[in-house]
Coordinates of C-alpha atoms and ligand atoms in Angstrom, one line a residue:
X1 CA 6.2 -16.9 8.4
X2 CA 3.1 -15.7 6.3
X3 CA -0.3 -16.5 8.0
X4 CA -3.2 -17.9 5.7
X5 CA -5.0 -14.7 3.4
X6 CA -8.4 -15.8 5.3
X7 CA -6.5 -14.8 8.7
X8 CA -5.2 -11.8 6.9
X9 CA -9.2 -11.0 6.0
X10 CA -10.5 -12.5 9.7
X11 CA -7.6 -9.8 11.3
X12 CA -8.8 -7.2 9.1
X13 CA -12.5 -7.2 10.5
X14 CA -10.9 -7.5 14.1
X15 CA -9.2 -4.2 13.7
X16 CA -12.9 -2.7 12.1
X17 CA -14.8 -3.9 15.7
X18 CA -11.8 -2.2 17.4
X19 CA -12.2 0.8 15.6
X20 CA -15.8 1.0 16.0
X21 CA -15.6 1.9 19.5
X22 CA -14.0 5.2 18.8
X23 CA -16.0 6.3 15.9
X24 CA -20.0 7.0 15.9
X25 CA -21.4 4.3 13.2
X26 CA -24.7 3.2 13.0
X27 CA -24.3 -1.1 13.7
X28 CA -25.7 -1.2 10.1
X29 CA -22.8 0.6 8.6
X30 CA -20.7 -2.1 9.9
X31 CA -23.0 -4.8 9.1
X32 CA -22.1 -3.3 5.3
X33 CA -18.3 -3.2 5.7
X34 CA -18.3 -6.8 6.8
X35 CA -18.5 -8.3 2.8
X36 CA -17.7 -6.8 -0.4
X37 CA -20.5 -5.4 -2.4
X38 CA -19.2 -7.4 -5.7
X39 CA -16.8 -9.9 -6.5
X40 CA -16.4 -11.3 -9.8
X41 CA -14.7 -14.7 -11.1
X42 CA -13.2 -14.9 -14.7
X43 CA -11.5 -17.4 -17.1
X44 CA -9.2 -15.9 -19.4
X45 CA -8.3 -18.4 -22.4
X46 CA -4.9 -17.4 -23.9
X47 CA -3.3 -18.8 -26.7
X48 CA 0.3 -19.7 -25.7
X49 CA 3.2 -19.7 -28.0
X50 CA 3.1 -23.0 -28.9
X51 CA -0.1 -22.8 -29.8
X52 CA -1.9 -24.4 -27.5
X53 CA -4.9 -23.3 -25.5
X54 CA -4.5 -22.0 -21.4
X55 CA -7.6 -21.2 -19.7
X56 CA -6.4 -18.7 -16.3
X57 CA -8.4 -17.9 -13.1
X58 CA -8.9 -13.8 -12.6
X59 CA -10.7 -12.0 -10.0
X60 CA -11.8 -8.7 -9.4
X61 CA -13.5 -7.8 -6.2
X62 CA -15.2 -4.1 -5.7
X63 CA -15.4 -4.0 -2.2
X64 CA -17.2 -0.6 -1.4
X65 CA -17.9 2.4 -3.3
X66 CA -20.0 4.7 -1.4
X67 CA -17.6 7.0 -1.4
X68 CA -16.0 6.9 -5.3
X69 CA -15.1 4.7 -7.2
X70 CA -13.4 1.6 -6.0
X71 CA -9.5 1.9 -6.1
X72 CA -6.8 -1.1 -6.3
X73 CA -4.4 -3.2 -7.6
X74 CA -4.2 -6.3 -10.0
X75 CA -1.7 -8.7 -8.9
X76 CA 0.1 -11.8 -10.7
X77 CA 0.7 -14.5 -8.4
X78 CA 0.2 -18.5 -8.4
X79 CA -1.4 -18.2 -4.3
X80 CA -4.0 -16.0 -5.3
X81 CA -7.2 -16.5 -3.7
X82 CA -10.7 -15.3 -3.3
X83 CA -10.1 -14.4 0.3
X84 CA -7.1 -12.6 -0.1
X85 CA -8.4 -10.5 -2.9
X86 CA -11.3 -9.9 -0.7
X87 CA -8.8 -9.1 2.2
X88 CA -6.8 -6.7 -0.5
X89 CA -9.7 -4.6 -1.2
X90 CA -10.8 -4.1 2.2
X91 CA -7.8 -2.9 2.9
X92 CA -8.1 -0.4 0.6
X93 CA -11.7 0.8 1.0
X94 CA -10.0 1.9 4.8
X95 CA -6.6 3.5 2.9
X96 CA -9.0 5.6 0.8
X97 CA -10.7 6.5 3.4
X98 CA -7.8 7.4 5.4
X99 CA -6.3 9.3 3.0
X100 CA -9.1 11.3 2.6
X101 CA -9.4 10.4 -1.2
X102 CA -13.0 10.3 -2.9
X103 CA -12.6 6.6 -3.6
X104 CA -14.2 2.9 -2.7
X105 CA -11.9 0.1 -2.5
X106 CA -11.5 -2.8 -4.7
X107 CA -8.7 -5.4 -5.5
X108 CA -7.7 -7.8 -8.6
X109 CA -5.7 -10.6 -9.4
X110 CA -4.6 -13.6 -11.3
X111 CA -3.6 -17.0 -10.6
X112 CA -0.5 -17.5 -12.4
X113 CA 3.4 -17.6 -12.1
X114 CA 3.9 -14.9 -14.7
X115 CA 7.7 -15.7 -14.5
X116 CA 7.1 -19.3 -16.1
X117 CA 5.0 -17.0 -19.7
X118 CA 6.9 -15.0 -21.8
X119 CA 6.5 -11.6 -22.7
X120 CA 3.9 -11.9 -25.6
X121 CA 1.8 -14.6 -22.8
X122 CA 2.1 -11.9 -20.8
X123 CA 0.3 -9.3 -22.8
X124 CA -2.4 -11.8 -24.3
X125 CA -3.1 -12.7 -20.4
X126 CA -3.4 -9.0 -19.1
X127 CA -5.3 -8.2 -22.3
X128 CA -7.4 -10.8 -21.5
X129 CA -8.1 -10.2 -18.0
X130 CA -9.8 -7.1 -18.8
X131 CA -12.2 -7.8 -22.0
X132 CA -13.5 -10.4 -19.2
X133 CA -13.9 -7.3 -16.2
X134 CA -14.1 -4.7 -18.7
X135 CA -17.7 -4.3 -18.2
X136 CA -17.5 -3.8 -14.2
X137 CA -14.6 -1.4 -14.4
X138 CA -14.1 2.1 -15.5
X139 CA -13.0 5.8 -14.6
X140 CA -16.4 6.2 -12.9
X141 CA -16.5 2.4 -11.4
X142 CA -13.7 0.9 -10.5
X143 CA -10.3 2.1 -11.2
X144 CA -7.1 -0.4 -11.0
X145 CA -3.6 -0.3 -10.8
X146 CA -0.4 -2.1 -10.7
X147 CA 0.0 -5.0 -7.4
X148 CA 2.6 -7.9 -7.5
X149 CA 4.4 -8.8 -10.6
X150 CA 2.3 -6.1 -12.7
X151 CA 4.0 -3.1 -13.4
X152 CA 3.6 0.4 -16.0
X153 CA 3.9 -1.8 -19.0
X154 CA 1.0 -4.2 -17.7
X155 CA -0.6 -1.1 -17.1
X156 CA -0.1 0.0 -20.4
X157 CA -1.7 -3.1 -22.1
X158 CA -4.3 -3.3 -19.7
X159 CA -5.6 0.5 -20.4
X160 CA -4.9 0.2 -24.6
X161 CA -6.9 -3.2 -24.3
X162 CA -10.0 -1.1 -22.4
X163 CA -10.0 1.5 -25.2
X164 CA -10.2 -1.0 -27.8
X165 CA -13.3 -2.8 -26.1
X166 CA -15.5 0.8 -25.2
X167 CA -14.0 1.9 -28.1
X168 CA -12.9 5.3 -27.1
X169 CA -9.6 6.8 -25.2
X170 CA -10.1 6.7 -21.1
X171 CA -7.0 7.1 -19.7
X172 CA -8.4 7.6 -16.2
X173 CA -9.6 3.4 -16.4
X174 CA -6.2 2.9 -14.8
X175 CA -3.8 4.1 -13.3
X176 CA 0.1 3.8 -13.1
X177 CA 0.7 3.9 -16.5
X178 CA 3.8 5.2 -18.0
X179 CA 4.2 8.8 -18.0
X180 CA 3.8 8.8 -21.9
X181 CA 0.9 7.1 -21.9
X182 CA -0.8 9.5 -19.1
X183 CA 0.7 8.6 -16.1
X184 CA 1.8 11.4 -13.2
X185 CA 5.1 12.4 -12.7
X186 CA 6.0 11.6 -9.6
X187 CA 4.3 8.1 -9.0
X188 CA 7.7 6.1 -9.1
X189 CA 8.5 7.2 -5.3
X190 CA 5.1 8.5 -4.0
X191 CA 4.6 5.7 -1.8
X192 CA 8.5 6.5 -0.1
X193 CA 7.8 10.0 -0.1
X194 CA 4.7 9.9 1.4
X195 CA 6.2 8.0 4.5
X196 CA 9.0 10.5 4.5
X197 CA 6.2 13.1 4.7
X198 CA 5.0 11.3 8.0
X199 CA 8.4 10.8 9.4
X200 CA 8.9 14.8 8.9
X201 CA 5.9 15.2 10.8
X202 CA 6.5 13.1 13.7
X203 CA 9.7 14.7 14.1
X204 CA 8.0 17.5 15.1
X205 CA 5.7 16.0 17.4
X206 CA 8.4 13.6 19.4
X207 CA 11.0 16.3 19.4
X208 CA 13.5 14.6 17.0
X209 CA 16.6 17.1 15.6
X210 CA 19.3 15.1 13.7
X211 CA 21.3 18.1 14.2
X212 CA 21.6 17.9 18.0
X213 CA 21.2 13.3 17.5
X214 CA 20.9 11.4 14.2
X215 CA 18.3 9.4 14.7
X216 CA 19.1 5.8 13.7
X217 CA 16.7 4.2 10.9
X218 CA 16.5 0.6 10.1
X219 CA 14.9 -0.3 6.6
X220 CA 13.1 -3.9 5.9
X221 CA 13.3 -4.6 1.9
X222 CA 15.7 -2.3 -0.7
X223 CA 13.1 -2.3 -3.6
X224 CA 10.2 0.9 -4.7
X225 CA 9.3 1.6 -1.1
X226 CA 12.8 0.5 0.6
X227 CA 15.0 2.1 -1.7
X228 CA 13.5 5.7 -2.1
X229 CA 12.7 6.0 1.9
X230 CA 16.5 4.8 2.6
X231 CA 17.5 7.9 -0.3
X232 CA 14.9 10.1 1.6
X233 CA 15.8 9.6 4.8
X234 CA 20.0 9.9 4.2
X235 CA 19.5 13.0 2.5
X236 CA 17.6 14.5 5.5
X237 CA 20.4 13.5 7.9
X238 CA 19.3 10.7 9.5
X239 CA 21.3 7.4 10.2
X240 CA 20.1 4.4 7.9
X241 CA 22.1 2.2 9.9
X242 CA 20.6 -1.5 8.5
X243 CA 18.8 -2.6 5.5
X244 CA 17.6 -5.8 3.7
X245 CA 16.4 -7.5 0.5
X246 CA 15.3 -10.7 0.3
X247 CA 18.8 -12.9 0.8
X248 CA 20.0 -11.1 3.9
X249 CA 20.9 -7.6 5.4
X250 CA 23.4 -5.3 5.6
X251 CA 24.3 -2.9 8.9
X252 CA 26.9 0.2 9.8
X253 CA 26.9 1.4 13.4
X254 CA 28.0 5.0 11.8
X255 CA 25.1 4.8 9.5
X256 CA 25.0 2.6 5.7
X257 CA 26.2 5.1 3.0
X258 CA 23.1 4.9 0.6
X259 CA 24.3 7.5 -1.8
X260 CA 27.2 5.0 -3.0
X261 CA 24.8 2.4 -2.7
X262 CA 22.8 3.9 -5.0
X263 CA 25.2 4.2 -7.1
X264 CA 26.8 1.1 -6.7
X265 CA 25.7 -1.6 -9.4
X266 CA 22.6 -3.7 -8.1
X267 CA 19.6 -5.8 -9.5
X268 CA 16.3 -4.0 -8.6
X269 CA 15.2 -5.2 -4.9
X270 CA 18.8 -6.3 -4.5
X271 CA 21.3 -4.7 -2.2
X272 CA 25.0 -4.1 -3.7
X273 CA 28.2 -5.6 -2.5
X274 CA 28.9 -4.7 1.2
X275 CA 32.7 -3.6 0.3
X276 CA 30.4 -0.6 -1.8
X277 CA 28.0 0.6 1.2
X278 CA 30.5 2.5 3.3
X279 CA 33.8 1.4 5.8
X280 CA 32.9 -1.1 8.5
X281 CA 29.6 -2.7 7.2
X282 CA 28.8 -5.9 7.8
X283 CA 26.4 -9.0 7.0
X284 CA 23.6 -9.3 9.3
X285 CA 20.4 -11.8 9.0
X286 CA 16.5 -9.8 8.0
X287 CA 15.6 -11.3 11.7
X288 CA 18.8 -9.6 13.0
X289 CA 17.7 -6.0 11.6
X290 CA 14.4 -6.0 12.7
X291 CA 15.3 -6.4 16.5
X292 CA 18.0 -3.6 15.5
X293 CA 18.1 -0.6 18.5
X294 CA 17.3 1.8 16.2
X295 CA 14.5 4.6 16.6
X296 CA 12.9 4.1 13.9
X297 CA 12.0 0.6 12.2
X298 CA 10.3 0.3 8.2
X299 CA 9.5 -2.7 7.0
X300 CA 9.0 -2.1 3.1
X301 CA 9.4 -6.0 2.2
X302 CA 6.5 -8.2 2.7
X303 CA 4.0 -8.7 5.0
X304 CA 3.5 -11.1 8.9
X305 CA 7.3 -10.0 9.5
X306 CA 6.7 -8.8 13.1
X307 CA 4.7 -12.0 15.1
X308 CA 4.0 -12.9 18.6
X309 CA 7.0 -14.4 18.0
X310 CA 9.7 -11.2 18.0
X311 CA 7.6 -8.5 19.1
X312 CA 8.8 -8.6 22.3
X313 CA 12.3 -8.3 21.1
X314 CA 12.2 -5.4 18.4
X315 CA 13.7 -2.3 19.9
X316 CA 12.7 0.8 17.9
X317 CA 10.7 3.3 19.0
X318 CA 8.5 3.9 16.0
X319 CA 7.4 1.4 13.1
X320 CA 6.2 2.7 10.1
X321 CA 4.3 0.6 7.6
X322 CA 5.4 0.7 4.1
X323 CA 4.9 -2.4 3.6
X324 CA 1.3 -3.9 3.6
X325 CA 0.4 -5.9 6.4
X326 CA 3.9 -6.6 8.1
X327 CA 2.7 -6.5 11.7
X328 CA -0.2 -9.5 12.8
X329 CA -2.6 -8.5 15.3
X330 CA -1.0 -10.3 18.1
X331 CA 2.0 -8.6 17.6
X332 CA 0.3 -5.3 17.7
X333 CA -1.2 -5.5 21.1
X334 CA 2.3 -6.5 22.4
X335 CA 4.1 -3.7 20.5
X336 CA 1.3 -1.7 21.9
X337 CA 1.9 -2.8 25.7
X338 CA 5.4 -1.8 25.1
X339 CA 5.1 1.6 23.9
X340 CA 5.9 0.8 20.3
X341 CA 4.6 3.2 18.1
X342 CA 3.1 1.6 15.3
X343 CA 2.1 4.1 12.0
X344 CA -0.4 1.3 10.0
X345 CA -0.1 0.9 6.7
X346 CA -3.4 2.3 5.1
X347 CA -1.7 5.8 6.7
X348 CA 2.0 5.1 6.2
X349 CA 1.7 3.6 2.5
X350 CA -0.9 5.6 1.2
X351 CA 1.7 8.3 -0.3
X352 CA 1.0 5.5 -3.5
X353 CA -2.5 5.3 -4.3
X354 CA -2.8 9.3 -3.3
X355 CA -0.2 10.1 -6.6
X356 CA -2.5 7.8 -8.2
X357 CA -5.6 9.9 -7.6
X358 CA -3.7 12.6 -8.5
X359 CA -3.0 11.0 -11.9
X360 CA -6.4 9.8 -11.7
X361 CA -7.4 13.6 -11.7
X362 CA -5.5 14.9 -14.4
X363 CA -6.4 12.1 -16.8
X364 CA -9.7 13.0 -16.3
X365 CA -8.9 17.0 -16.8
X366 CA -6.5 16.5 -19.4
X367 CA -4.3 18.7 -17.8
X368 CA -1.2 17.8 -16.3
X369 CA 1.1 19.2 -13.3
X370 CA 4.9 18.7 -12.4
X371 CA 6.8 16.7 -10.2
X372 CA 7.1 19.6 -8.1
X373 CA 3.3 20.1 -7.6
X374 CA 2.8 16.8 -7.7
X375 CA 5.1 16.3 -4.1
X376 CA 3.6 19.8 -2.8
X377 CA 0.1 18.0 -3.0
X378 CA 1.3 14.4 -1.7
X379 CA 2.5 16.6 1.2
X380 CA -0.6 18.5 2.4
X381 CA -2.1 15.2 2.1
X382 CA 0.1 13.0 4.0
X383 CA 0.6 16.1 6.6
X384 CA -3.1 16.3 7.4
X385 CA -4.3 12.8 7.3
X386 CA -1.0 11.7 9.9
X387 CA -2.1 14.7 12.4
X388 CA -5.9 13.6 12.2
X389 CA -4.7 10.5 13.2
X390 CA -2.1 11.2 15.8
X391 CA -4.8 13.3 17.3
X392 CA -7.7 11.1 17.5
X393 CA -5.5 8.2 18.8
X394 CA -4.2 10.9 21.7
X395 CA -7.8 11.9 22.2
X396 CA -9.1 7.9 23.0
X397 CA -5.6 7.2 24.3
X398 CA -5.2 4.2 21.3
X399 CA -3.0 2.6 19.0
X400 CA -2.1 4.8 15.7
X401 CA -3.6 2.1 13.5
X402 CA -7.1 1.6 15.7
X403 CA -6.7 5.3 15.2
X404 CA -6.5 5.2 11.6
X405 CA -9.1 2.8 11.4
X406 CA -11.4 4.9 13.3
X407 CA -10.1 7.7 11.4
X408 CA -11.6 6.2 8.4
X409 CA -14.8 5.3 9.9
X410 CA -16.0 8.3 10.6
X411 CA -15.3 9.3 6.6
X412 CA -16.9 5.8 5.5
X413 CA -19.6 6.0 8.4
X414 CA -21.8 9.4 7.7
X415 CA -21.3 8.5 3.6
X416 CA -22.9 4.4 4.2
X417 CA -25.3 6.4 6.3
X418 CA -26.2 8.7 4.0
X419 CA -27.6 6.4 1.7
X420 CA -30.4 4.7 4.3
X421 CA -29.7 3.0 7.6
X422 CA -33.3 1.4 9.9
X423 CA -32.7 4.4 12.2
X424 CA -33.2 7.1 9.4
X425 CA -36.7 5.3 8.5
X426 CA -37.5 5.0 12.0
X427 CA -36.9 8.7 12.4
X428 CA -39.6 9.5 9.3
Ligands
NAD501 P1 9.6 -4.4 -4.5 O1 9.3 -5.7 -5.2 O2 10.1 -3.2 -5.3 O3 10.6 -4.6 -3.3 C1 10.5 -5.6 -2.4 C2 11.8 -5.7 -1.5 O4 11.6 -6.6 -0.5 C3 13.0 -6.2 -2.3 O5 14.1 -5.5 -1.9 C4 13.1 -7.6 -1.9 O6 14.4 -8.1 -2.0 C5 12.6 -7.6 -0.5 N1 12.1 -8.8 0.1 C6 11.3 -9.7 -0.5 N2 11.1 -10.8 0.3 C7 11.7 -10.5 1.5 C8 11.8 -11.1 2.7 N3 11.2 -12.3 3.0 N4 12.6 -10.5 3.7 C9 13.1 -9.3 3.5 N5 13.1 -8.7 2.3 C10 12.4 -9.2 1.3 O7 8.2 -4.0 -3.8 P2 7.7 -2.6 -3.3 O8 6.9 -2.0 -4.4 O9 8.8 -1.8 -2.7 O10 6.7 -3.0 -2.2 C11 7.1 -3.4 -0.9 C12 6.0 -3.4 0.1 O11 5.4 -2.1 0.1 C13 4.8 -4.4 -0.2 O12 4.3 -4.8 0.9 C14 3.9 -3.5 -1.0 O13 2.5 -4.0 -0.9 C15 4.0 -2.2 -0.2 N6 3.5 -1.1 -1.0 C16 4.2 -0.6 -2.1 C17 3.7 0.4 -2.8 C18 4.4 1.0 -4.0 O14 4.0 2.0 -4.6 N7 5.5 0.4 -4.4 C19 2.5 1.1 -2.4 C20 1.9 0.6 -1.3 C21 2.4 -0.5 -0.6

């Protein structure tokens, strides 16, 4: 299902010649954008419990940081690559953008199954990772956070093991930590919240009241981002009529009842028993529930899940993007043809990395705010970067996520500008 990372990076500069039709960048601005400005290659020996000697791969690419410091994840995973950690932080120099956060973008990761290393591994690994990057990250520089398979706790390590090596506290090195250790309230569903943000917008804008029709909602993935929207979305009044994990999905013509389902006993990312998500719900297959006719479809699973393959079939009205990456480019222009509206990812997801700022921000003030003022920001942010967008793409008559892209552009363009293009000295 999954296309090679190097297509992932190859689709992602596609989508940045789209975009530059629509925004006013100097040629050279682009010529930047086209390769990160550093990307760094580690070995990290750990001593294993047995006592012998592993030497891991780590990466850590800083893609751009014109406009702050660069912003991203580290991720765990035996298929990490160079050009996927590339692709990563590309991605996120356009989400930061988007957002309209005073970040860069930047992207880490290690190649390893962190299943097959027990917990002490673990920790001697992620300590590891960062004496070897310690000395191209920081508050100022380049700021991580968690990605696949790392989580709070890796976090944790990760920002203890960067104090012991500058040899002061600097909480603001990393962020989604645990809320003891400086974390922000409010991070564990920011990245749901913020799409529910969205989907409270567009109601507005296409006319949607559950109160005269419940709109019906299908959900891709029951984990962080799946989960809370699901909860988000039920409590509002809409109709969560399908949702998956990774074995299979689940659907309920009169709407999935996710309160119980909550409640109901489940593994993390895994869906209950169907005889516990409300009367009359059945088995369905993930390729069933995305072709659902529903008006609203979110994959929140993983990404290359809507191809040239079943874009023609998928019925909903709107797709939003928690997920990274779930639509390929093909599938985009055929969605597009169609009058699918597509809300991209580096809009739709960044409800995440824009808590993360925010924790960023009071780590760095020492002063810290409550859930509550955390979720009044997130919304003032999500609120004016989706309307930005919805009105440039009406403006050029485009696709949301050229939109977005363009969107970002014009934040990245004027700040790569700023610091010397041929057509400034030409002008002296
Ligand atoms: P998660 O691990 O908590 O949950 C993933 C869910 O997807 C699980 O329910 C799992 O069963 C399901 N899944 C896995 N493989 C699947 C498959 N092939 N088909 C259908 N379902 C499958 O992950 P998450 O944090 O919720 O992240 C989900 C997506 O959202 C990812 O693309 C991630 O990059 C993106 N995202 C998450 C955050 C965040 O803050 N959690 C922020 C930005 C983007």
């Amino acid at each position: 299902m999954s296309t090679p990372h190097n297509d992932v990076f190859a689709d992602a500069l596609k989508r940045l010649d789209l975009a530059a039709q629509y925004a006013k960048v100097d040629p050279e601005t682009l010529l930047r954008l086209r390769q990160p400005k550093q990307f760094l290659e580690v070995s990290i020996p750990v001593r294993m419990d047995n006592g012998s000697l592993r030497i891991f791969t780590g990466y850590r690419c800083k893609y751009d940081d014109t406009r702050g410091p660069a912003k991203g994840g580290i991720r765990f995973h035996q298929d990490v690559t160079p050009s996927e950690v590339k692709a990563l932080a590309f991605w996120m120099t356009f989400k930061c953008a988007v957002a309209g956060l005073p970040f860069g973008g930047g992207k880490g990761g290690v190649i390893v199954n962190p299943f097959e290393l027990s917990m002490a591994e673990r920790e001697r690994l992620s300590r590891g990772y960062i004496r070897a990057i310690a000395w191209a990250i920081g508050t100022d520089v380049d700021v991580p956070a968690p990605d696949v398979n790392t989580n709070g706790l890796i976090m944790a390590w990760m920002a203890d093991e960067y104090s012991n090596v500058v040899g002061r506290r600097e909480p603001g090195v990393i962020t989604g930590k645990p809320v003891a250790m400086g974390g922000s309230l409010g991070r564990d569903d920011a990245t749901a919240r913020g799409g529910f943000f969205i989907l409270k917008e567009l109601e507005v804008k296409l006319g949607w009241d559950n109160k005269k029709q419940a709109r019906r909602i299908a959900v891709q993935g029951f984990g962080n981002a799946g989960e809370n929207f699901a909860r988000l979305a039920h409590a509002d009044g809409y109709q969560v009529v399908g949702v998956s994990d990774s074995n299979g999905a689940l659907y309920n013509a009169a709407g999935l009842d996710i309160a119980a389902m909550l409640k109901a006993e489940h593994k993390p990312g895994l869906l209950p028993d169907p005889s516990l998500c409300g009367a009359g719900t059945k088995k369905i297959t993930n390729a069933e529930l995305l072709e659902l006719d529903v008006d609203m479809l979110v994959p929140a699973a993983v990404e290359n899940v809507i191809t040239e393959e079943n874009a023609n079939r998928i019925k909903a009205k709107v797709i939003l993007e928690l997920a990274n990456g779930p639509v390929t480019v093909q599938a985009d222009g055929m969605l597009e043809r169609r009058g699918v509206m597509v809300i991209p990812d580096i809009l739709a997801n960044s409800g995440g990395v824009t808590v993360s700022y925010f924790e960023w921000t009071q780590n760095k003030m020492g002063f810290y705010w409550t859930a509550e003022e955390v979720r009044e920001r997130l919304a003032l942010y999500m609120r004016r970067e989706f309307s930005a967008v919805f009105d440039l793409a009406k403006k050029h008559g485009i696709g949301m996520r050229i939109g977005a892209y363009a969107h970002a552009l014009e934040r990245l363009g004027p700040a790569l500008e700023s610091t010397g293009t041929a057509k400034r000295y030409a002008k002296e």
